[in-house]
C-alpha angles and dihedrals in degrees: 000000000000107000110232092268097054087039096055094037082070108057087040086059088042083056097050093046086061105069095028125131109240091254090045094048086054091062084050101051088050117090111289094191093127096044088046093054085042091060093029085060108019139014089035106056085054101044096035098213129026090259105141096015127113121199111222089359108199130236128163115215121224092268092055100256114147104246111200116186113188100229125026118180100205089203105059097016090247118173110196116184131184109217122197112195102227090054098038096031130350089085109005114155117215102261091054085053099057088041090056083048083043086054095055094046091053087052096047088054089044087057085248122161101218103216111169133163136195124245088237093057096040081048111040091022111039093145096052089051092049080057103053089053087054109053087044076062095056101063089060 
């Protein structure tokens, strides 16, 4: 049986799918698996429901490219990303290199606070990372 968490992350992601652009819908039928453990370990414990977050939340960068970050918090600008290492970082080929500098950018000139986290914190330091969103949150 889904435990309540995992219960009420679907329909949150149900929700989002919705109202979501066709490029964006494709993002959100993808696996989720790192922006539910970023919420599961995260963002949730701290917030205490989804209000104010958008799931593969669309930008579009200066030269036109479709930008999607996997948690926006509407209220602070807050970007929060889950990173796994094999797809940010284990074999990553140049060009995907300056577009995930591209994406950051994009972010910075959106007024985007760029808040990621790795799997393996999210995963082997959950509390650590509960922490860090807290204290973002404390400066607001």
């Amino acid at each position: 049986m889904k435990d309540t968490f995992e219960m009420e992350f679907e329909k949150f992601a149900e929700r989002q799918k919705r109202t979501a652009s066709i490029g964006r819908l494709e993002h959100l039928e993808r696996d989720l698996i790192g922006t539910k453990k970023l919420f599961q370990e995260a963002l949730f414990p701290v917030f205490k429901s989804f209000d104010g977050f958008t799931l593969e939340h669309e930008i579009v960068s200066v030269s036109g490219v479709h930008i999607y970050i996997d948690a926006f918090y509407a209220p602070l600008n807050f970007a929060f990303e889950s990173e796994g290492f094999a797809v940010h970082a284990e074999k990553i080929t140049r060009d995907r290199f300056s577009f995930e500098r591209m994406r950051v950018r994009t972010m910075a000139m959106y007024g985007y606070r760029y808040i990621p986290f790795t799997w393996d914190e999210l995963d082997k330091h959950a509390e650590r990372s509960r922490r860090a969103v807290y204290e973002l949150l404390g400066g607001y």
